[in-house]
Tab-separated table of C-alpha atoms in Angstrom:
chain	number	residue	atom	x	y	z
A	1	MET	CA	-46.962	-54.394	55.704
A	2	THR	CA	-43.924	-53.966	53.551
A	3	THR	CA	-42.128	-50.892	51.748
A	4	LEU	CA	-42.444	-52.401	47.809
A	5	LEU	CA	-41.379	-49.864	45.859
A	6	GLU	CA	-39.540	-46.700	47.255
A	7	ALA	CA	-38.579	-42.781	45.582
A	8	ARG	CA	-36.259	-41.153	46.923
A	9	GLY	CA	-35.391	-37.077	46.323
A	10	LEU	CA	-37.261	-37.574	42.627
A	11	THR	CA	-36.776	-34.849	40.438
A	12	ALA	CA	-37.175	-33.531	37.347
A	13	ASP	CA	-38.271	-31.317	34.865
A	14	ARG	CA	-39.698	-31.050	31.613
A	15	PRO	CA	-39.230	-28.542	28.617
A	16	GLY	CA	-40.623	-25.539	28.659
A	17	ASP	CA	-41.393	-22.226	26.459
A	18	GLU	CA	-39.345	-20.699	28.689
A	19	GLY	CA	-36.669	-22.747	29.571
A	20	PRO	CA	-36.954	-26.488	32.041
A	21	VAL	CA	-39.807	-25.765	34.269
A	22	ARG	CA	-39.242	-28.133	37.223
A	23	VAL	CA	-41.855	-30.825	37.578
A	24	LEU	CA	-40.766	-33.175	40.659
A	25	ASP	CA	-38.780	-31.205	43.623
A	26	SER	CA	-37.324	-34.141	45.472
A	27	VAL	CA	-39.888	-36.621	46.219
A	28	ASP	CA	-40.196	-39.100	48.303
A	29	LEU	CA	-43.300	-41.227	48.326
A	30	ALA	CA	-43.043	-45.786	49.885
A	31	LEU	CA	-45.576	-47.761	48.820
A	32	GLU	CA	-46.639	-50.302	51.125
A	33	SER	CA	-47.960	-53.741	49.976
A	34	GLY	CA	-51.554	-53.973	49.820
A	35	THR	CA	-52.649	-50.811	49.605
A	36	LEU	CA	-53.592	-48.450	47.376
A	37	THR	CA	-52.341	-44.376	47.739
A	38	GLU	CA	-54.300	-42.315	45.196
A	39	LEU	CA	-52.648	-39.486	43.736
A	40	VAL	CA	-54.008	-35.895	43.433
A	41	GLY	CA	-53.331	-32.675	42.425
A	42	PRO	CA	-54.398	-30.557	39.710
A	43	SER	CA	-53.804	-30.169	36.145
A	44	GLY	CA	-50.444	-29.991	35.363
A	45	ALA	CA	-48.612	-30.349	38.592
A	46	GLY	CA	-46.948	-33.131	37.634
A	47	LYS	CA	-49.071	-35.766	38.270
A	48	THR	CA	-47.903	-38.140	35.435
A	49	THR	CA	-44.965	-38.206	35.875
A	50	LEU	CA	-44.161	-38.905	38.621
A	51	LEU	CA	-45.579	-42.486	37.489
A	52	LEU	CA	-43.152	-42.601	34.824
A	53	ALA	CA	-40.230	-41.642	36.982
A	54	LEU	CA	-42.031	-44.697	39.023
A	55	ALA	CA	-42.638	-47.535	36.271
A	56	ARG	CA	-38.469	-45.800	34.746
A	57	LEU	CA	-40.549	-44.316	31.512
A	58	LEU	CA	-38.995	-41.336	32.001
A	59	PRO	CA	-35.503	-39.506	30.788
A	60	ASP	CA	-33.163	-37.774	32.775
A	61	ALA	CA	-34.444	-38.520	36.345
A	62	ARG	CA	-33.027	-37.978	39.338
A	63	GLY	CA	-33.040	-39.769	43.098
A	64	SER	CA	-33.486	-43.004	43.607
A	65	LEU	CA	-35.369	-45.469	43.126
A	66	ALA	CA	-35.992	-49.446	45.150
A	67	LEU	CA	-38.552	-52.232	44.173
A	68	ASP	CA	-37.994	-54.943	47.817
A	69	GLY	CA	-35.247	-52.878	49.027
A	70	VAL	CA	-33.046	-53.674	46.497
A	71	PRO	CA	-31.715	-50.012	44.651
A	72	ALA	CA	-33.364	-49.657	40.932
A	73	GLU	CA	-29.682	-49.504	39.423
A	74	GLU	CA	-29.141	-53.487	40.596
A	75	ILE	CA	-32.340	-53.993	38.648
A	76	ASP	CA	-32.224	-54.149	34.627
A	77	ILE	CA	-35.263	-52.314	33.280
A	78	PRO	CA	-37.000	-54.712	31.476
A	79	ALA	CA	-37.046	-57.142	34.772
A	80	TRP	CA	-38.472	-53.679	36.869
A	81	ARG	CA	-40.946	-53.142	34.477
A	82	MET	CA	-42.458	-56.259	35.189
A	83	ARG	CA	-43.003	-55.735	38.311
A	84	VAL	CA	-44.067	-51.686	38.209
A	85	ALA	CA	-46.078	-51.795	36.086
A	86	LEU	CA	-47.714	-47.926	34.175
A	87	LEU	CA	-50.881	-49.146	32.660
A	88	PRO	CA	-51.895	-45.380	30.386
A	89	GLN	CA	-54.215	-43.208	31.072
A	90	ARG	CA	-55.084	-43.660	27.179
A	91	PRO	CA	-55.717	-47.447	26.150
A	92	THR	CA	-54.533	-48.776	23.822
A	93	MET	CA	-55.373	-51.231	21.540
A	94	PHE	CA	-53.556	-52.851	19.046
A	95	ALA	CA	-55.055	-54.531	15.506
A	96	GLY	CA	-55.645	-57.996	16.199
A	97	THR	CA	-58.703	-59.389	18.410
A	98	VAL	CA	-59.163	-58.647	21.784
A	99	ALA	CA	-57.387	-62.624	23.028
A	100	GLU	CA	-54.351	-60.846	20.711
A	101	ASN	CA	-54.246	-57.386	23.100
A	102	LEU	CA	-54.500	-59.474	26.245
A	103	ARG	CA	-51.498	-61.664	25.216
A	104	VAL	CA	-50.090	-59.332	24.175
A	105	PRO	CA	-47.157	-59.033	26.971
A	106	TRP	CA	-46.454	-62.636	25.883
A	107	ARG	CA	-46.024	-61.561	22.883
A	108	LEU	CA	-42.631	-59.327	24.269
A	109	GLY	CA	-39.053	-61.429	24.770
A	110	VAL	CA	-38.547	-59.805	28.084
A	111	ARG	CA	-41.539	-62.997	29.015
A	112	SER	CA	-40.887	-65.290	26.359
A	113	ALA	CA	-40.558	-68.460	29.360
A	114	GLU	CA	-44.074	-67.426	29.981
A	115	SER	CA	-46.825	-68.951	28.957
A	116	PRO	CA	-49.845	-67.188	27.813
A	117	PRO	CA	-52.770	-67.401	28.765
A	118	ASP	CA	-54.809	-69.650	27.686
A	119	ASP	CA	-58.486	-68.899	26.269
A	120	THR	CA	-60.397	-70.149	29.983
A	121	ALA	CA	-57.793	-67.959	31.816
A	122	LEU	CA	-58.796	-65.382	29.592
A	123	ARG	CA	-63.379	-65.407	28.694
A	124	GLU	CA	-63.199	-65.221	32.945
A	125	ALA	CA	-61.301	-62.216	33.510
A	126	LEU	CA	-63.264	-61.163	31.029
A	127	ASP	CA	-66.243	-62.039	32.719
A	128	ARG	CA	-65.149	-61.061	36.240
A	129	ALA	CA	-64.047	-57.354	34.883
A	130	GLY	CA	-68.578	-57.559	33.660
A	131	LEU	CA	-67.024	-57.609	29.918
A	132	SER	CA	-69.567	-61.161	29.727
A	133	GLY	CA	-71.073	-59.885	26.164
A	134	VAL	CA	-67.285	-59.304	24.579
A	135	ALA	CA	-65.903	-61.768	22.751
A	136	LEU	CA	-62.773	-63.309	22.608
A	137	GLU	CA	-62.062	-63.387	18.862
A	138	ARG	CA	-64.486	-59.370	18.847
A	139	GLY	CA	-61.622	-56.546	16.822
A	140	ALA	CA	-60.673	-54.915	19.652
A	141	THR	CA	-60.667	-51.591	17.442
A	142	ARG	CA	-64.289	-52.518	17.801
A	143	LEU	CA	-65.154	-51.915	21.769
A	144	SER	CA	-66.708	-48.838	23.116
A	145	VAL	CA	-64.115	-46.034	24.969
A	146	GLY	CA	-65.319	-48.327	28.740
A	147	GLN	CA	-64.157	-51.668	26.974
A	148	ALA	CA	-61.315	-51.055	25.695
A	149	ALA	CA	-60.128	-49.203	29.500
A	150	ARG	CA	-61.047	-52.939	30.998
A	151	VAL	CA	-58.971	-54.738	28.264
A	152	ALA	CA	-56.502	-52.348	29.190
A	153	LEU	CA	-56.253	-52.756	32.605
A	154	LEU	CA	-56.758	-56.650	32.366
A	155	ARG	CA	-54.467	-56.218	30.037
A	156	VAL	CA	-51.743	-55.286	32.857
A	157	LEU	CA	-53.609	-57.382	35.660
A	158	LEU	CA	-52.761	-60.393	33.634
A	159	THR	CA	-48.885	-59.729	33.974
A	160	ARG	CA	-48.962	-60.317	37.715
A	161	PRO	CA	-46.819	-56.804	38.701
A	162	ARG	CA	-45.943	-55.843	42.347
A	163	VAL	CA	-47.011	-52.132	41.970
A	164	LEU	CA	-49.409	-51.051	39.591
A	165	LEU	CA	-49.634	-47.388	38.451
A	166	LEU	CA	-52.685	-46.617	37.248
A	167	ASP	CA	-52.840	-42.770	35.889
A	168	GLU	CA	-56.528	-41.933	35.613
A	169	PRO	CA	-58.005	-44.908	34.989
A	170	ASP	CA	-61.502	-44.028	35.062
A	171	ALA	CA	-61.097	-40.536	32.959
A	172	SER	CA	-64.003	-41.041	30.534
A	173	LEU	CA	-65.595	-43.661	32.327
A	174	ASP	CA	-69.209	-43.831	32.846
A	175	ASP	CA	-70.334	-45.101	36.362
A	176	ALA	CA	-70.609	-48.553	36.380
A	177	SER	CA	-67.347	-49.247	34.465
A	178	ALA	CA	-65.460	-46.855	36.805
A	179	GLU	CA	-66.601	-49.484	39.625
A	180	GLN	CA	-65.510	-52.561	37.758
A	181	VAL	CA	-62.027	-50.622	37.468
A	182	ARG	CA	-62.107	-49.929	41.945
A	183	ARG	CA	-62.877	-53.422	42.383
A	184	PHE	CA	-60.318	-54.057	40.413
A	185	THR	CA	-57.744	-52.518	42.007
A	186	ALA	CA	-58.769	-53.776	45.183
A	187	GLU	CA	-58.902	-56.804	44.079
A	188	PHE	CA	-54.857	-56.158	43.242
A	189	VAL	CA	-54.634	-54.902	46.625
A	190	SER	CA	-55.716	-56.864	48.716
A	191	GLY	CA	-53.667	-59.870	46.814
A	192	GLY	CA	-50.914	-57.606	48.583
A	193	GLY	CA	-50.151	-55.716	45.309
A	194	ALA	CA	-48.630	-52.029	46.144
A	195	ALA	CA	-51.390	-49.684	43.530
A	196	VAL	CA	-51.091	-46.143	42.820
A	197	ARG	CA	-53.679	-44.728	40.983
A	198	VAL	CA	-54.226	-41.110	40.123
A	199	SER	CA	-58.161	-39.280	40.214
A	200	HIS	CA	-58.582	-36.097	38.338
A	201	ALA	CA	-62.677	-36.432	38.407
A	202	ARG	CA	-63.650	-39.275	41.073
A	203	SER	CA	-62.494	-39.696	44.273
A	204	ASP	CA	-61.343	-43.783	45.889
A	205	ASP	CA	-63.295	-44.291	48.721
A	206	ALA	CA	-61.102	-47.077	49.283
A	207	ALA	CA	-57.493	-45.391	49.017
A	208	ASP	CA	-55.688	-46.174	52.283
A	209	ARG	CA	-53.971	-42.837	51.225
A	210	ARG	CA	-53.580	-39.781	49.446
A	211	VAL	CA	-50.722	-37.743	48.555
A	212	ARG	CA	-51.798	-34.483	47.020
A	213	LEU	CA	-48.844	-33.498	44.146
A	214	THR	CA	-48.311	-29.253	44.093
A	215	GLY	CA	-45.471	-27.195	42.386
A	216	GLY	CA	-43.311	-29.870	42.475
A	217	ARG	CA	-43.913	-31.598	46.081
A	218	LEU	CA	-46.217	-34.488	47.657
A	219	GLU	CA	-47.276	-33.744	50.225
A	220	GLU	CA	-49.776	-36.454	52.297
A	221	VAL	CA	-52.883	-35.125	52.639
A	222	GLY	CA	-55.112	-38.172	53.976
A	223	ARG	CA	-53.991	-41.548	55.574
A	224	ALA	CA	-57.454	-44.409	56.044
B	1	MET	CA	-27.110	-29.473	-40.237
B	2	PRO	CA	-26.715	-32.053	-37.736
B	3	GLU	CA	-24.699	-35.125	-38.448
B	4	ALA	CA	-23.779	-38.553	-37.696
B	5	THR	CA	-21.120	-40.078	-35.981
B	6	ALA	CA	-21.743	-43.119	-34.728
B	7	GLY	CA	-24.443	-44.054	-34.387
B	8	VAL	CA	-25.386	-40.830	-32.577
B	9	ILE	CA	-27.016	-37.530	-34.445
B	10	ALA	CA	-25.533	-34.686	-33.117
B	11	ILE	CA	-27.620	-31.775	-31.874
B	12	GLY	CA	-25.360	-28.387	-33.299
B	13	TRP	CA	-25.649	-25.593	-31.240
B	14	TRP	CA	-27.932	-23.840	-32.870
B	15	GLU	CA	-30.699	-26.520	-32.908
B	16	LEU	CA	-29.770	-26.795	-29.273
B	17	ALA	CA	-30.908	-23.571	-28.792
B	18	LEU	CA	-34.140	-24.012	-30.727
B	19	ALA	CA	-34.953	-26.036	-28.214
B	20	THR	CA	-35.375	-23.706	-25.763
B	21	VAL	CA	-38.130	-22.692	-28.445
B	22	PHE	CA	-39.629	-25.209	-26.434
B	23	VAL	CA	-39.757	-22.801	-22.331
B	24	VAL	CA	-40.872	-19.792	-24.636
B	25	VAL	CA	-44.091	-21.849	-24.833
B	26	SER	CA	-44.042	-23.012	-21.443
B	27	GLY	CA	-43.535	-19.438	-20.454
B	28	ALA	CA	-46.357	-17.929	-22.721
B	29	LEU	CA	-49.076	-20.319	-21.250
B	30	SER	CA	-48.038	-19.722	-17.223
B	31	LEU	CA	-48.051	-16.196	-18.536
B	32	ALA	CA	-51.693	-16.018	-20.055
B	33	MET	CA	-53.076	-17.847	-17.662
B	34	GLY	CA	-51.289	-16.284	-15.256
B	35	LEU	CA	-49.615	-19.046	-13.576
B	36	GLY	CA	-46.679	-16.781	-12.647
B	37	LEU	CA	-43.539	-19.560	-13.322
B	38	GLY	CA	-42.058	-17.569	-15.594
B	39	LYS	CA	-39.541	-16.982	-13.121
B	40	ASP	CA	-38.926	-19.911	-12.065
B	41	LEU	CA	-39.053	-21.305	-15.395
B	42	VAL	CA	-35.972	-19.004	-17.191
B	43	VAL	CA	-34.199	-19.162	-14.270
B	44	ALA	CA	-34.701	-23.809	-13.869
B	45	THR	CA	-34.074	-24.089	-17.924
B	46	ILE	CA	-30.459	-21.700	-16.243
B	47	ARG	CA	-29.759	-24.194	-14.342
B	48	THR	CA	-30.041	-26.188	-16.343
B	49	TYR	CA	-27.240	-26.034	-18.898
B	50	VAL	CA	-25.214	-24.592	-16.372
B	51	GLN	CA	-25.528	-27.855	-14.133
B	52	LEU	CA	-25.570	-30.958	-17.118
B	53	PHE	CA	-22.740	-28.793	-18.797
B	54	ALA	CA	-20.594	-28.936	-16.307
B	55	LEU	CA	-21.649	-32.490	-15.647
B	56	GLY	CA	-20.193	-33.177	-18.866
B	57	PHE	CA	-17.182	-31.255	-19.288
B	58	VAL	CA	-16.744	-33.171	-15.456
B	59	LEU	CA	-17.240	-35.966	-16.603
B	60	ARG	CA	-14.935	-35.897	-20.783
B	61	TRP	CA	-12.529	-34.880	-17.876
B	62	VAL	CA	-12.990	-38.010	-15.720
B	63	PHE	CA	-12.991	-40.322	-19.149
B	64	GLU	CA	-9.944	-39.550	-20.146
B	65	ASN	CA	-8.066	-38.991	-17.072
B	66	GLN	CA	-9.349	-41.808	-14.755
B	67	THR	CA	-7.733	-43.239	-12.290
B	68	GLY	CA	-9.324	-45.161	-9.291
B	69	PRO	CA	-9.163	-42.666	-6.910
B	70	ILE	CA	-10.277	-40.276	-9.387
B	71	VAL	CA	-13.757	-42.410	-10.214
B	72	LEU	CA	-14.338	-43.335	-5.858
B	73	ALA	CA	-14.009	-39.306	-5.110
B	74	LEU	CA	-16.859	-38.460	-7.618
B	75	LEU	CA	-18.745	-41.751	-5.819
B	76	LEU	CA	-18.322	-39.934	-2.346
B	77	VAL	CA	-18.909	-36.899	-3.386
B	78	MET	CA	-22.586	-38.082	-5.117
B	79	VAL	CA	-23.471	-40.247	-1.532
B	80	LEU	CA	-22.813	-37.225	0.565
B	81	ALA	CA	-24.690	-34.404	-1.333
B	82	ALA	CA	-27.403	-37.914	-1.415
B	83	ALA	CA	-27.392	-37.964	1.691
B	84	ARG	CA	-28.104	-34.010	2.475
B	85	VAL	CA	-30.837	-34.573	-0.052
B	86	VAL	CA	-32.355	-37.765	2.076
B	87	LEU	CA	-32.033	-35.332	5.361
B	88	LYS	CA	-33.764	-32.820	3.580
B	89	ARG	CA	-36.955	-34.251	2.006
B	90	ALA	CA	-37.134	-36.043	5.896
B	91	PRO	CA	-38.225	-33.599	8.334
B	92	SER	CA	-39.838	-35.329	10.986
B	93	ALA	CA	-36.603	-36.790	11.127
B	94	PRO	CA	-34.396	-35.803	14.199
B	95	ARG	CA	-30.912	-34.140	13.792
B	96	GLY	CA	-27.053	-35.211	13.741
B	97	LEU	CA	-28.246	-37.612	11.236
B	98	PHE	CA	-25.681	-36.795	7.984
B	99	GLY	CA	-23.451	-38.979	9.210
B	100	ASN	CA	-26.186	-42.569	9.438
B	101	ALA	CA	-28.043	-41.087	6.354
B	102	ALA	CA	-23.938	-40.459	4.531
B	103	LEU	CA	-23.341	-44.134	5.754
B	104	ALA	CA	-26.778	-46.129	4.133
B	105	MET	CA	-25.971	-43.881	0.988
B	106	ALA	CA	-22.397	-45.308	0.633
B	107	LEU	CA	-23.265	-49.059	1.802
B	108	THR	CA	-25.689	-49.729	-1.124
B	109	GLY	CA	-23.862	-46.487	-3.666
B	110	PHE	CA	-20.116	-48.822	-3.502
B	111	THR	CA	-22.145	-51.985	-2.749
B	112	VAL	CA	-24.620	-51.787	-6.047
B	113	THR	CA	-22.462	-50.120	-8.262
B	114	PHE	CA	-19.815	-52.618	-7.853
B	115	ALA	CA	-21.465	-55.643	-7.896
B	116	VAL	CA	-23.094	-54.870	-11.740
B	117	THR	CA	-19.925	-53.454	-12.642
B	118	ALA	CA	-18.344	-55.949	-11.902
B	119	LEU	CA	-20.045	-59.407	-11.558
B	120	ILE	CA	-23.275	-58.755	-14.683
B	121	VAL	CA	-21.129	-55.797	-17.481
B	122	ARG	CA	-17.947	-56.879	-16.218
B	123	VAL	CA	-16.059	-53.636	-17.048
B	124	PRO	CA	-12.167	-54.493	-18.046
B	125	VAL	CA	-10.304	-52.189	-15.908
B	126	TRP	CA	-12.545	-52.083	-12.402
B	127	TYR	CA	-13.346	-47.694	-12.773
B	128	GLN	CA	-13.887	-47.389	-16.105
B	129	ALA	CA	-15.489	-43.750	-15.373
B	130	GLN	CA	-18.094	-44.801	-18.094
B	131	TYR	CA	-19.818	-47.524	-16.635
B	132	VAL	CA	-18.909	-46.626	-13.112
B	133	LEU	CA	-20.322	-43.355	-12.985
B	134	PRO	CA	-23.401	-43.771	-14.856
B	135	ILE	CA	-24.954	-46.699	-13.016
B	136	GLY	CA	-23.329	-45.407	-10.109
B	137	GLY	CA	-25.989	-42.658	-10.245
B	138	MET	CA	-29.076	-44.389	-11.233
B	139	VAL	CA	-28.232	-46.612	-8.044
B	140	ILE	CA	-27.375	-43.397	-5.765
B	141	GLY	CA	-30.005	-40.564	-7.017
B	142	ASN	CA	-32.794	-43.724	-7.548
B	143	SER	CA	-32.104	-44.957	-3.841
B	144	MET	CA	-31.427	-41.220	-2.096
B	145	THR	CA	-35.425	-41.107	-2.917
B	146	GLY	CA	-36.627	-44.516	-1.648
B	147	ILE	CA	-34.095	-44.321	0.873
B	148	ALA	CA	-36.007	-40.345	1.918
B	149	LEU	CA	-39.441	-41.992	1.923
B	150	ALA	CA	-39.224	-44.879	4.423
B	151	ILE	CA	-36.781	-41.955	6.068
B	152	GLU	CA	-39.762	-39.374	6.648
B	153	ARG	CA	-42.291	-42.104	7.398
B	154	LEU	CA	-40.603	-44.002	9.623
B	155	PHE	CA	-40.294	-40.669	12.182
B	156	ALA	CA	-43.763	-40.103	11.427
B	157	ASP	CA	-44.997	-42.379	12.252
B	158	LEU	CA	-43.023	-43.676	15.388
B	159	ASP	CA	-44.862	-39.719	16.300
B	160	ALA	CA	-47.909	-41.144	16.019
B	161	ARG	CA	-47.910	-44.829	17.520
B	162	SER	CA	-46.070	-43.048	20.295
B	163	GLY	CA	-49.015	-43.419	23.201
B	164	GLU	CA	-48.909	-47.192	21.776
B	165	MET	CA	-45.304	-47.464	22.514
B	166	LEU	CA	-45.508	-45.575	25.541
B	167	THR	CA	-47.570	-49.417	26.435
B	168	LEU	CA	-45.322	-51.213	25.058
B	169	THR	CA	-42.555	-50.285	26.791
B	170	ALA	CA	-44.015	-50.419	30.820
B	171	LEU	CA	-45.120	-53.822	29.955
B	172	GLY	CA	-41.113	-53.891	28.850
B	173	ALA	CA	-40.497	-54.143	25.535
B	174	THR	CA	-36.938	-53.263	24.146
B	175	THR	CA	-36.976	-50.411	21.207
B	176	TRP	CA	-37.020	-52.695	18.210
B	177	GLU	CA	-40.323	-54.811	19.869
B	178	ALA	CA	-42.255	-51.030	20.060
B	179	ALA	CA	-40.309	-49.943	16.905
B	180	HIS	CA	-40.761	-52.675	14.746
B	181	PRO	CA	-44.694	-52.110	13.339
B	182	SER	CA	-43.484	-48.293	12.447
B	183	ILE	CA	-40.127	-49.540	11.104
B	184	LYS	CA	-42.356	-51.817	8.550
B	185	THR	CA	-44.004	-48.797	7.832
B	186	ALA	CA	-41.247	-47.094	6.253
B	187	LEU	CA	-39.505	-49.730	5.228
B	188	THR	CA	-42.988	-50.706	2.803
B	189	ALA	CA	-43.176	-46.889	2.439
B	190	GLY	CA	-39.752	-46.957	0.221
B	191	LEU	CA	-39.811	-49.849	-1.466
B	192	VAL	CA	-43.088	-49.729	-3.233
B	193	PRO	CA	-42.322	-46.954	-5.435
B	194	THR	CA	-40.101	-48.493	-7.035
B	195	ILE	CA	-42.024	-52.125	-7.041
B	196	ASN	CA	-44.732	-49.713	-8.657
B	197	SER	CA	-42.297	-48.967	-11.880
B	198	MET	CA	-41.069	-52.121	-12.018
B	199	ALA	CA	-44.169	-53.339	-12.346
B	200	ALA	CA	-45.135	-50.331	-15.348
B	201	VAL	CA	-42.047	-50.371	-16.997
B	202	GLY	CA	-41.768	-50.897	-20.508
B	203	VAL	CA	-46.355	-50.491	-20.329
B	204	VAL	CA	-47.169	-46.963	-19.577
B	205	PHE	CA	-43.396	-45.600	-19.998
B	206	ILE	CA	-39.792	-45.886	-22.303
B	207	PRO	CA	-37.224	-45.643	-18.928
B	208	GLY	CA	-35.039	-43.218	-19.420
B	209	MET	CA	-31.899	-45.140	-19.414
B	210	MET	CA	-33.399	-47.847	-22.339
B	211	THR	CA	-34.527	-44.657	-24.023
B	212	GLY	CA	-30.418	-42.873	-24.400
B	213	GLN	CA	-29.053	-46.259	-25.652
B	214	ILE	CA	-31.680	-46.597	-27.930
B	215	LEU	CA	-31.074	-42.912	-29.443
B	216	ALA	CA	-27.341	-43.283	-29.702
B	217	GLY	CA	-27.883	-46.782	-32.349
B	218	ALA	CA	-27.554	-49.570	-29.346
B	219	ASP	CA	-29.671	-52.315	-30.777
B	220	PRO	CA	-33.389	-52.111	-28.515
B	221	LEU	CA	-32.535	-55.965	-27.616
B	222	GLU	CA	-29.216	-54.859	-25.684
B	223	ALA	CA	-30.341	-51.558	-23.928
B	224	THR	CA	-33.755	-53.937	-23.127
B	225	LYS	CA	-31.229	-56.051	-20.941
B	226	TYR	CA	-28.944	-52.775	-19.336
B	227	GLN	CA	-32.962	-51.284	-18.632
B	228	ILE	CA	-33.446	-55.275	-16.799
B	229	VAL	CA	-29.850	-54.818	-15.213
B	230	VAL	CA	-30.852	-51.063	-13.773
B	231	MET	CA	-33.791	-51.857	-12.743
B	232	LEU	CA	-33.526	-54.722	-10.171
B	233	MET	CA	-29.894	-53.293	-9.193
B	234	ILE	CA	-32.359	-49.948	-8.255
B	235	SER	CA	-34.859	-51.838	-5.949
B	236	ALA	CA	-31.726	-53.810	-4.078
B	237	ALA	CA	-30.320	-50.454	-3.573
B	238	THR	CA	-33.296	-48.785	-2.157
B	239	ALA	CA	-34.193	-51.621	0.071
B	240	ILE	CA	-30.266	-52.445	0.945
B	241	GLY	CA	-30.035	-48.785	1.490
B	242	ALA	CA	-33.792	-48.054	3.249
B	243	ILE	CA	-33.170	-51.136	5.762
B	244	VAL	CA	-28.754	-49.901	6.610
B	245	ALA	CA	-30.762	-46.656	7.386
B	246	VAL	CA	-34.290	-47.145	9.585
B	247	LEU	CA	-31.860	-49.938	11.692
B	248	LEU	CA	-29.403	-46.976	11.988
B	249	MET	CA	-32.113	-44.000	12.420
B	250	TYR	CA	-35.484	-46.030	14.770
B	251	ARG	CA	-32.730	-45.483	17.949
B	252	HIS	CA	-32.712	-42.053	17.698
B	253	ARG	CA	-35.866	-40.987	18.641
B	254	PHE	CA	-35.381	-43.495	22.287
B	255	THR	CA	-33.383	-42.768	24.931
B	256	ALA	CA	-30.775	-45.295	26.711
B	257	GLU	CA	-33.119	-47.011	28.701
B	258	GLY	CA	-35.239	-47.879	26.215
B	259	VAL	CA	-38.004	-44.388	26.718
B	260	TYR	CA	-39.812	-42.560	24.061
B	261	LEU	CA	-39.003	-39.520	23.559
B	262	GLU	CA	-42.200	-37.643	22.576
B	263	GLN	CA	-43.004	-34.935	21.170
B	264	GLY	CA	-42.721	-33.008	24.242
B	265	LEU	CA	-39.499	-34.911	25.832
B	266	ARG	CA	-37.709	-33.412	23.225
B	267	GLY	CA	-37.662	-29.258	24.120
B	268	GLY	CA	-36.430	-26.946	21.368
B	269	ALA	CA	-33.203	-30.305	19.967
B	270	SER	CA	-36.173	-32.102	17.371
């Protein structure tokens, strides 16, 4: 196994009512290919903040990051975000059809050189996600929360990232939808990717490693 | 007795004082209906007298002593005052944007004003105050409203779309790509009132400038031509000003790394 993403000394403060509050305090984390890391911790512990920092989406985060051994400073930010994908906790559906939503990444300049997946590929992806009843032409804002969550995950997976950062992907899902998300994550990992998954309600038995964030510090609490 | 001078029936001092009776009517109605607007009416009436007479004296002095620098300085004062009003009317905007607001107002104010006076009205002297100042005032005053609307909508919409922008940014979107829907919404909000007003002019209301010219004895068709120029220049000024302001300002809510500073990340500073 090789280390895909490595963080060293990640430190971040957030504005609080009585001045800045330290949410990440010299956090070290190495994500290896083919592994799923479960990130747990109490509410407000900074789990989302850690994912944002790993995706280089957190202003004023300090410390060092490296991808495939290359320091973050040598990788421009759009290229980083193409390879390190964050799925925010609340799935966002844009105005338009399901197909248009799945192709949003290819509307961005960063992927202008790539061809977007065709309808056949999108149909196949939806079917595998248990969304065979969802037409590509359906308005995306008409999807249920569980359907939208899976479409949002598919949208990220179709971009073929190296590292997947999932922020409570099953927070508002029923058991069947949550199982689909777990299966997708497992497939991604078995394909050589590295995934971090924030868990609050459900735990994931498939996790290779479990880390806990408390008081800004990260500690390992289990390894398969 | 009012007297007619050069096509204008002059209003005497007593007649002007008589007009104040209209405010007494409003005050009486406010009192009778318990609206509590009496004090506001008195203050507003006094301000109307003081501000407009001050303006009248300033304009008379400028007309008698007009030079290029004096006219430009007066336009600049209008631009700076308008920039202040724009930001006051846009409470969602971050602090520290006065320079951007002034630049947008100046760009649209000076460009449109001098384009109209030089190319359409063809004033004999480029700084002729009788034309430059009223036209400049209309350009700046009217575009100010549209620019303020656009800026307020921009920052309110960016906040409302912060989750959507996080998704886009995480997918590799640039700040422009993430903010683009809000920029479109903001510009629409800024321009629609002017477009609506152009559609209603002459049918729902007789615009102020045309009314003033007709009262001053101008031929209604000549007044119409001026009014059309004014409406078109206001629409251009609002469009230019709103576009410049929005393009200059939207990045202020993003970090250099392209991350949107949603409310939780702003701390005490907004």
